[in-house]
mmCIF file of C-alpha atoms in Angstrom:
data_model
loop_
_atom_site.group_PDB
_atom_site.id
_atom_site.type_symbol
_atom_site.label_atom_id
_atom_site.label_comp_id
_atom_site.label_asym_id
_atom_site.label_seq_id
_atom_site.Cartn_x
_atom_site.Cartn_y
_atom_site.Cartn_z
ATOM 1 C CA MET P 1 136.559 21.423 -120.783
ATOM 2 C CA THR P 2 133.931 23.070 -118.610
ATOM 3 C CA GLY P 3 136.612 24.942 -116.718
ATOM 4 C CA ALA P 4 138.090 26.204 -119.972
ATOM 5 C CA LEU P 5 134.707 27.516 -121.013
ATOM 6 C CA HIS P 6 133.985 29.377 -117.801
ATOM 7 C CA SER P 7 137.440 30.707 -117.002
ATOM 8 C CA THR P 8 137.969 32.743 -120.171
ATOM 9 C CA GLN P 9 135.355 35.527 -120.020
ATOM 10 C CA LYS P 10 132.723 33.280 -121.685
ATOM 11 C CA LYS P 11 134.705 32.898 -124.900
ATOM 12 C CA PRO P 12 133.573 30.144 -127.287
ATOM 13 C CA VAL P 13 135.362 26.839 -127.679
ATOM 14 C CA ASP P 14 135.614 25.049 -131.032
ATOM 15 C CA ILE P 15 135.697 21.263 -130.698
ATOM 16 C CA VAL P 16 136.481 18.879 -133.553
ATOM 17 C CA TYR P 17 135.486 15.235 -133.079
ATOM 18 C CA LEU P 18 137.627 12.853 -135.125
ATOM 19 C CA ASP P 19 136.689 9.365 -136.232
ATOM 20 C CA TYR P 20 139.056 6.689 -137.539
ATOM 21 C CA ALA P 21 137.815 4.017 -139.934
ATOM 22 C CA LYS P 22 138.267 0.548 -138.402
ATOM 23 C CA ALA P 23 140.905 1.934 -136.070
ATOM 24 C CA PHE P 24 141.750 -1.263 -134.179
ATOM 25 C CA ASP P 25 141.971 -3.256 -137.418
ATOM 26 C CA SER P 26 144.243 -0.743 -139.174
ATOM 27 C CA VAL P 27 147.306 -0.829 -136.907
ATOM 28 C CA ILE P 28 150.276 -1.952 -139.010
ATOM 29 C CA HIS P 29 152.253 -4.526 -137.012
ATOM 30 C CA ASN P 30 155.719 -3.451 -138.187
ATOM 31 C CA LYS P 31 155.029 0.186 -137.334
ATOM 32 C CA LEU P 32 153.608 -0.753 -133.944
ATOM 33 C CA LEU P 33 156.707 -2.812 -133.146
ATOM 34 C CA TYR P 34 158.892 0.107 -134.250
ATOM 35 C CA LYS P 35 157.093 2.434 -131.848
ATOM 36 C CA LEU P 36 157.413 -0.082 -129.028
ATOM 37 C CA SER P 37 161.155 -0.294 -129.601
ATOM 38 C CA CYS P 38 161.362 3.528 -129.558
ATOM 39 C CA TYR P 39 159.582 3.539 -126.204
ATOM 40 C CA GLY P 40 162.326 1.270 -124.844
ATOM 41 C CA VAL P 41 160.536 -2.087 -124.763
ATOM 42 C CA CYS P 42 163.186 -4.780 -124.240
ATOM 43 C CA HIS P 43 163.957 -7.324 -126.975
ATOM 44 C CA MET P 44 162.489 -10.277 -125.106
ATOM 45 C CA LEU P 45 159.130 -8.560 -124.563
ATOM 46 C CA LEU P 46 159.211 -7.184 -128.122
ATOM 47 C CA ASP P 47 159.660 -10.713 -129.504
ATOM 48 C CA TRP P 48 156.783 -11.919 -127.330
ATOM 49 C CA ILE P 49 154.478 -9.179 -128.665
ATOM 50 C CA ARG P 50 155.610 -9.927 -132.225
ATOM 51 C CA ASP P 51 154.622 -13.573 -131.744
ATOM 52 C CA PHE P 52 151.327 -12.452 -130.216
ATOM 53 C CA LEU P 53 150.473 -10.367 -133.291
ATOM 54 C CA SER P 54 151.873 -12.552 -136.070
ATOM 55 C CA GLU P 55 150.798 -15.811 -137.717
ATOM 56 C CA HIS P 56 147.084 -15.004 -137.600
ATOM 57 C CA MET P 57 145.022 -16.213 -140.557
ATOM 58 C CA GLN P 58 141.586 -15.129 -141.717
ATOM 59 C CA CYS P 59 138.964 -16.107 -144.268
ATOM 60 C CA VAL P 60 135.446 -15.122 -145.295
ATOM 61 C CA ARG P 61 132.527 -17.469 -144.772
ATOM 62 C CA ILE P 62 129.248 -17.204 -146.684
ATOM 63 C CA GLY P 63 126.857 -19.971 -145.752
ATOM 64 C CA SER P 64 128.860 -23.187 -145.910
ATOM 65 C CA SER P 65 131.467 -21.812 -148.329
ATOM 66 C CA LEU P 66 134.878 -20.579 -147.194
ATOM 67 C CA SER P 67 137.307 -18.378 -149.055
ATOM 68 C CA SER P 68 141.015 -19.112 -149.156
ATOM 69 C CA TYR P 69 142.965 -18.156 -146.018
ATOM 70 C CA CYS P 70 145.211 -15.114 -145.998
ATOM 71 C CA LYS P 71 147.650 -13.732 -143.477
ATOM 72 C CA VAL P 72 146.599 -10.903 -141.148
ATOM 73 C CA LEU P 73 149.146 -8.087 -141.494
ATOM 74 C CA SER P 74 147.453 -5.396 -139.404
ATOM 75 C CA GLY P 75 145.217 -4.852 -136.414
ATOM 76 C CA VAL P 76 145.369 -5.605 -132.724
ATOM 77 C CA PRO P 77 143.274 -8.494 -131.337
ATOM 78 C CA GLN P 78 139.996 -7.098 -130.024
ATOM 79 C CA GLY P 79 138.545 -8.660 -126.916
ATOM 80 C CA SER P 80 142.007 -9.110 -125.441
ATOM 81 C CA VAL P 81 143.576 -7.172 -122.576
ATOM 82 C CA LEU P 82 146.751 -6.366 -124.494
ATOM 83 C CA GLY P 83 145.020 -5.217 -127.704
ATOM 84 C CA PRO P 84 143.658 -1.859 -126.435
ATOM 85 C CA VAL P 85 146.935 -1.169 -124.617
ATOM 86 C CA LEU P 86 148.908 -1.645 -127.829
ATOM 87 C CA PHE P 87 146.509 0.629 -129.702
ATOM 88 C CA VAL P 88 146.848 3.391 -127.092
ATOM 89 C CA ILE P 89 150.637 3.144 -127.365
ATOM 90 C CA PHE P 90 150.384 3.339 -131.152
ATOM 91 C CA VAL P 91 148.322 6.573 -131.173
ATOM 92 C CA ASN P 92 149.840 8.146 -128.066
ATOM 93 C CA ASP P 93 152.085 10.601 -129.936
ATOM 94 C CA ILE P 94 149.170 12.183 -131.817
ATOM 95 C CA VAL P 95 149.095 14.841 -129.081
ATOM 96 C CA ASP P 96 152.418 16.144 -130.402
ATOM 97 C CA CYS P 97 150.566 17.348 -133.515
ATOM 98 C CA ALA P 98 148.649 19.989 -131.553
ATOM 99 C CA ALA P 99 149.763 23.590 -131.772
ATOM 100 C CA HIS P 100 150.131 25.867 -128.778
ATOM 101 C CA SER P 101 146.819 26.471 -126.962
ATOM 102 C CA VAL P 102 145.191 23.542 -128.818
ATOM 103 C CA CYS P 103 144.244 20.546 -126.669
ATOM 104 C CA VAL P 104 143.847 16.905 -127.688
ATOM 105 C CA LYS P 105 141.773 14.514 -125.582
ATOM 106 C CA MET P 106 141.793 10.817 -126.366
ATOM 107 C CA PHE P 107 140.043 7.695 -125.136
ATOM 108 C CA ALA P 108 141.002 4.642 -127.179
ATOM 109 C CA ASP P 109 140.008 5.534 -130.783
ATOM 110 C CA ASP P 110 137.835 8.518 -129.776
ATOM 111 C CA THR P 111 139.752 11.760 -130.321
ATOM 112 C CA LYS P 112 138.646 15.361 -129.950
ATOM 113 C CA VAL P 113 140.696 18.476 -130.648
ATOM 114 C CA TYR P 114 139.604 21.814 -129.232
ATOM 115 C CA THR P 115 140.747 25.345 -128.527
ATOM 116 C CA ILE P 116 139.404 28.529 -126.986
ATOM 117 C CA ILE P 117 138.588 31.147 -129.628
ATOM 118 C CA SER P 118 140.374 34.053 -127.991
ATOM 119 C CA ASP P 119 141.641 35.860 -131.109
ATOM 120 C CA GLU P 120 141.620 35.701 -134.901
ATOM 121 C CA CYS P 121 144.509 33.232 -134.951
ATOM 122 C CA SER P 122 142.864 30.646 -132.690
ATOM 123 C CA SER P 123 140.936 29.032 -135.543
ATOM 124 C CA ASP P 124 144.059 28.984 -137.693
ATOM 125 C CA ARG P 125 145.984 27.152 -134.991
ATOM 126 C CA LEU P 126 143.201 24.585 -134.684
ATOM 127 C CA GLN P 127 143.125 24.046 -138.451
ATOM 128 C CA SER P 128 146.909 23.762 -138.502
ATOM 129 C CA SER P 129 146.698 21.073 -135.806
ATOM 130 C CA LEU P 130 144.110 19.195 -137.863
ATOM 131 C CA ASP P 131 146.416 19.332 -140.887
ATOM 132 C CA TYR P 132 149.263 17.877 -138.826
ATOM 133 C CA ILE P 133 146.963 15.123 -137.535
ATOM 134 C CA CYS P 134 146.002 14.272 -141.123
ATOM 135 C CA SER P 135 149.676 14.035 -142.068
ATOM 136 C CA TRP P 136 150.341 11.909 -138.976
ATOM 137 C CA SER P 137 147.443 9.609 -139.883
ATOM 138 C CA ASP P 138 148.691 9.184 -143.456
ATOM 139 C CA HIS P 139 152.205 8.394 -142.266
ATOM 140 C CA TRP P 140 151.064 5.762 -139.771
ATOM 141 C CA GLN P 141 148.336 4.447 -142.105
ATOM 142 C CA LEU P 142 145.375 5.161 -139.843
ATOM 143 C CA LYS P 143 142.594 6.353 -142.105
ATOM 144 C CA LEU P 144 140.352 9.169 -140.914
ATOM 145 C CA SER P 145 136.655 9.136 -141.865
ATOM 146 C CA PRO P 146 135.906 12.785 -142.750
ATOM 147 C CA SER P 147 132.207 11.965 -143.247
ATOM 148 C CA LYS P 148 131.995 10.943 -139.577
ATOM 149 C CA CYS P 149 134.071 13.833 -138.217
ATOM 150 C CA THR P 150 132.151 16.841 -136.896
ATOM 151 C CA VAL P 151 132.771 20.236 -135.336
ATOM 152 C CA MET P 152 130.805 21.951 -132.592
ATOM 153 C CA ARG P 153 131.160 25.466 -131.213
ATOM 154 C CA MET P 154 130.477 25.492 -127.495
ATOM 155 C CA ASN P 155 129.589 28.871 -126.055
ATOM 156 C CA SER P 156 127.662 30.608 -123.341
ATOM 157 C CA SER P 157 124.306 32.214 -123.997
ATOM 158 C CA ARG P 158 125.934 35.501 -122.936
ATOM 159 C CA VAL P 159 128.452 35.406 -125.778
ATOM 160 C CA ASN P 160 127.867 37.812 -128.644
ATOM 161 C CA SER P 161 128.011 35.434 -131.622
ATOM 162 C CA ALA P 162 128.702 38.329 -134.006
ATOM 163 C CA SER P 163 132.048 38.898 -132.263
ATOM 164 C CA PHE P 164 133.138 35.337 -133.026
ATOM 165 C CA PRO P 165 132.011 34.338 -136.552
ATOM 166 C CA ASP P 166 131.826 30.635 -137.338
ATOM 167 C CA VAL P 167 134.811 29.102 -139.078
ATOM 168 C CA LYS P 168 134.752 26.211 -141.532
ATOM 169 C CA TYR P 169 137.272 23.508 -140.661
ATOM 170 C CA ASN P 170 138.376 20.685 -142.911
ATOM 171 C CA VAL P 171 139.989 17.290 -142.463
ATOM 172 C CA CYS P 172 141.924 15.707 -145.324
ATOM 173 C CA GLY P 173 140.373 18.198 -147.737
ATOM 174 C CA SER P 174 136.777 17.554 -146.642
ATOM 175 C CA SER P 175 134.774 20.308 -144.964
ATOM 176 C CA LEU P 176 133.434 19.327 -141.550
ATOM 177 C CA PRO P 177 129.728 19.731 -140.785
ATOM 178 C CA SER P 178 128.733 21.781 -137.742
ATOM 179 C CA VAL P 179 126.455 20.082 -135.212
ATOM 180 C CA SER P 180 124.406 21.420 -132.318
ATOM 181 C CA THR P 181 124.522 18.218 -130.249
ATOM 182 C CA VAL P 182 127.053 15.438 -129.994
ATOM 183 C CA THR P 183 127.375 12.101 -128.215
ATOM 184 C CA ASP P 184 130.750 11.843 -126.512
ATOM 185 C CA LEU P 185 131.588 8.507 -124.863
ATOM 186 C CA GLY P 186 127.906 7.704 -124.484
ATOM 187 C CA VAL P 187 126.848 11.081 -123.070
ATOM 188 C CA ARG P 188 124.987 13.604 -125.230
ATOM 189 C CA TYR P 189 125.268 17.380 -124.787
ATOM 190 C CA ASP P 190 124.693 20.532 -126.799
ATOM 191 C CA THR P 191 126.543 23.741 -127.633
ATOM 192 C CA HIS P 192 125.809 25.235 -124.200
ATOM 193 C CA LEU P 193 127.106 22.132 -122.373
ATOM 194 C CA SER P 194 123.552 21.246 -121.424
ATOM 195 C CA PHE P 195 122.795 17.578 -120.893
ATOM 196 C CA ARG P 196 119.070 17.919 -121.583
ATOM 197 C CA PRO P 197 119.406 16.111 -124.956
ATOM 198 C CA HIS P 198 120.980 13.189 -123.091
ATOM 199 C CA ILE P 199 118.253 13.182 -120.440
ATOM 200 C CA ASN P 200 115.503 13.251 -123.078
ATOM 201 C CA THR P 201 117.147 10.347 -124.914
ATOM 202 C CA ILE P 202 117.624 8.077 -121.912
ATOM 203 C CA VAL P 203 114.149 8.803 -120.524
ATOM 204 C CA ALA P 204 112.579 7.794 -123.845
ATOM 205 C CA LYS P 205 114.764 4.679 -124.025
ATOM 206 C CA ALA P 206 114.114 3.706 -120.404
ATOM 207 C CA SER P 207 110.352 4.232 -120.744
ATOM 208 C CA LEU P 208 110.294 1.996 -123.805
ATOM 209 C CA GLY P 209 112.297 -0.649 -121.967
ATOM 210 C CA ALA P 210 109.885 -0.567 -119.020
ATOM 211 C CA LYS P 211 106.913 -1.064 -121.345
ATOM 212 C CA LEU P 212 108.636 -3.956 -123.101
ATOM 213 C CA ILE P 213 109.131 -5.719 -119.762
ATOM 214 C CA LEU P 214 105.378 -5.722 -119.151
ATOM 215 C CA LYS P 215 104.822 -6.917 -122.702
ATOM 216 C CA CYS P 216 107.421 -9.718 -122.658
ATOM 217 C CA PHE P 217 106.990 -11.008 -119.093
ATOM 218 C CA THR P 218 103.770 -12.913 -118.369
ATOM 219 C CA THR P 219 104.351 -12.858 -114.622
ATOM 220 C CA ARG P 220 103.210 -9.944 -112.495
ATOM 221 C CA ASN P 221 105.284 -10.965 -109.484
ATOM 222 C CA PRO P 222 106.688 -7.644 -108.129
ATOM 223 C CA ASN P 223 109.992 -9.233 -107.099
ATOM 224 C CA ILE P 224 110.656 -10.610 -110.583
ATOM 225 C CA LEU P 225 109.553 -7.393 -112.285
ATOM 226 C CA CYS P 226 111.772 -5.360 -109.980
ATOM 227 C CA LYS P 227 114.797 -7.492 -110.887
ATOM 228 C CA ALA P 228 113.958 -7.125 -114.584
ATOM 229 C CA PHE P 229 113.649 -3.343 -114.171
ATOM 230 C CA CYS P 230 117.055 -3.132 -112.459
ATOM 231 C CA ALA P 231 118.664 -5.354 -115.103
ATOM 232 C CA PHE P 232 117.218 -3.805 -118.269
ATOM 233 C CA VAL P 233 116.133 -0.258 -117.413
ATOM 234 C CA ARG P 234 117.843 1.196 -114.381
ATOM 235 C CA HIS P 235 121.355 1.065 -115.828
ATOM 236 C CA ILE P 236 120.160 3.275 -118.716
ATOM 237 C CA LEU P 237 119.203 6.011 -116.259
ATOM 238 C CA GLU P 238 122.367 5.688 -114.171
ATOM 239 C CA PHE P 239 125.088 5.486 -116.838
ATOM 240 C CA SER P 240 127.642 8.274 -116.196
ATOM 241 C CA SER P 241 125.091 10.078 -114.014
ATOM 242 C CA GLU P 242 127.966 11.715 -112.116
ATOM 243 C CA ILE P 243 128.555 13.838 -115.226
ATOM 244 C CA TRP P 244 125.045 14.804 -116.339
ATOM 245 C CA ASN P 245 123.268 14.735 -112.945
ATOM 246 C CA PRO P 246 120.398 17.234 -113.477
ATOM 247 C CA TYR P 247 119.765 20.272 -111.299
ATOM 248 C CA PHE P 248 116.722 21.688 -113.108
ATOM 249 C CA LYS P 249 113.399 20.492 -111.697
ATOM 250 C CA VAL P 250 112.017 19.745 -115.148
ATOM 251 C CA ASP P 251 114.873 17.326 -115.839
ATOM 252 C CA VAL P 252 114.651 15.721 -112.406
ATOM 253 C CA LYS P 253 110.927 15.119 -112.925
ATOM 254 C CA LYS P 254 111.613 13.440 -116.270
ATOM 255 C CA ILE P 255 113.987 10.966 -114.636
ATOM 256 C CA GLU P 256 111.669 10.358 -111.698
ATOM 257 C CA SER P 257 108.702 9.797 -114.029
ATOM 258 C CA VAL P 258 110.234 6.497 -115.189
ATOM 259 C CA HIS P 259 110.490 5.251 -111.594
ATOM 260 C CA ALA P 260 107.030 6.572 -110.785
ATOM 261 C CA GLU P 261 105.539 4.662 -113.711
ATOM 262 C CA ALA P 262 107.400 1.514 -112.648
ATOM 263 C CA LEU P 263 106.026 1.895 -109.125
ATOM 264 C CA TYR P 264 102.504 2.368 -110.488
ATOM 265 C CA GLN P 265 102.795 -0.727 -112.692
ATOM 266 C CA GLY P 266 103.993 -2.804 -109.728
ATOM 267 C CA TYR P 267 107.663 -3.182 -110.677
ATOM 268 C CA ILE P 268 108.796 -2.059 -107.256
ATOM 269 C CA PRO P 269 107.194 -3.981 -104.368
#
């Protein structure tokens, strides 16, 4: 996405982030098996998957009371290895809904649709793709959550915003709100592809975690505190750091301030 932004004379990119309601629980078994057969899955393996998905029962428990059991007719088992694979196969053909010059990026149930705004028709093609995705979702009974879908225009500070007026997009008849920052697969960035919002968030979270360690642990043994810091705090600062690794001094100092405070408090021997 970064390459697309910088290789097109600093033209803006409109990105729509889609959200499905209870995506893993909404996969209809019969439709999933139909898709598997279309992909050429042999009958023996298809029967095995059918047995894996069928004959599940569920009930609701409130206190010591149980409701009557009913048969589970949809959804892939979460927590299993096969479940996410089956879901990816089920939604794999959503990319065919995208018009020319419109890209679809997917990771499990996280989907984003984007295009470079190079002319007046670019926004129309993106909206047309969204309409096709809505029709696809209705056909395969995966319900979109328009209230959780958002749109963000990513552009360079050198772009003349007057040359590219904002466009209102809609999903399933609902207008999408425009946002200035978004969290994508755990990493937060803004309209200029700056990761400063992410850095500010993780520094605040890591600092709070470091203070809680001192509050919850009675020991002041540096070795124990260091292990606690690595287990509960350090992973916050290192998650996906290959993507957002800062190059501004102000951001580097924010990250280093958490370690400096831990060193001062005796976390690190």
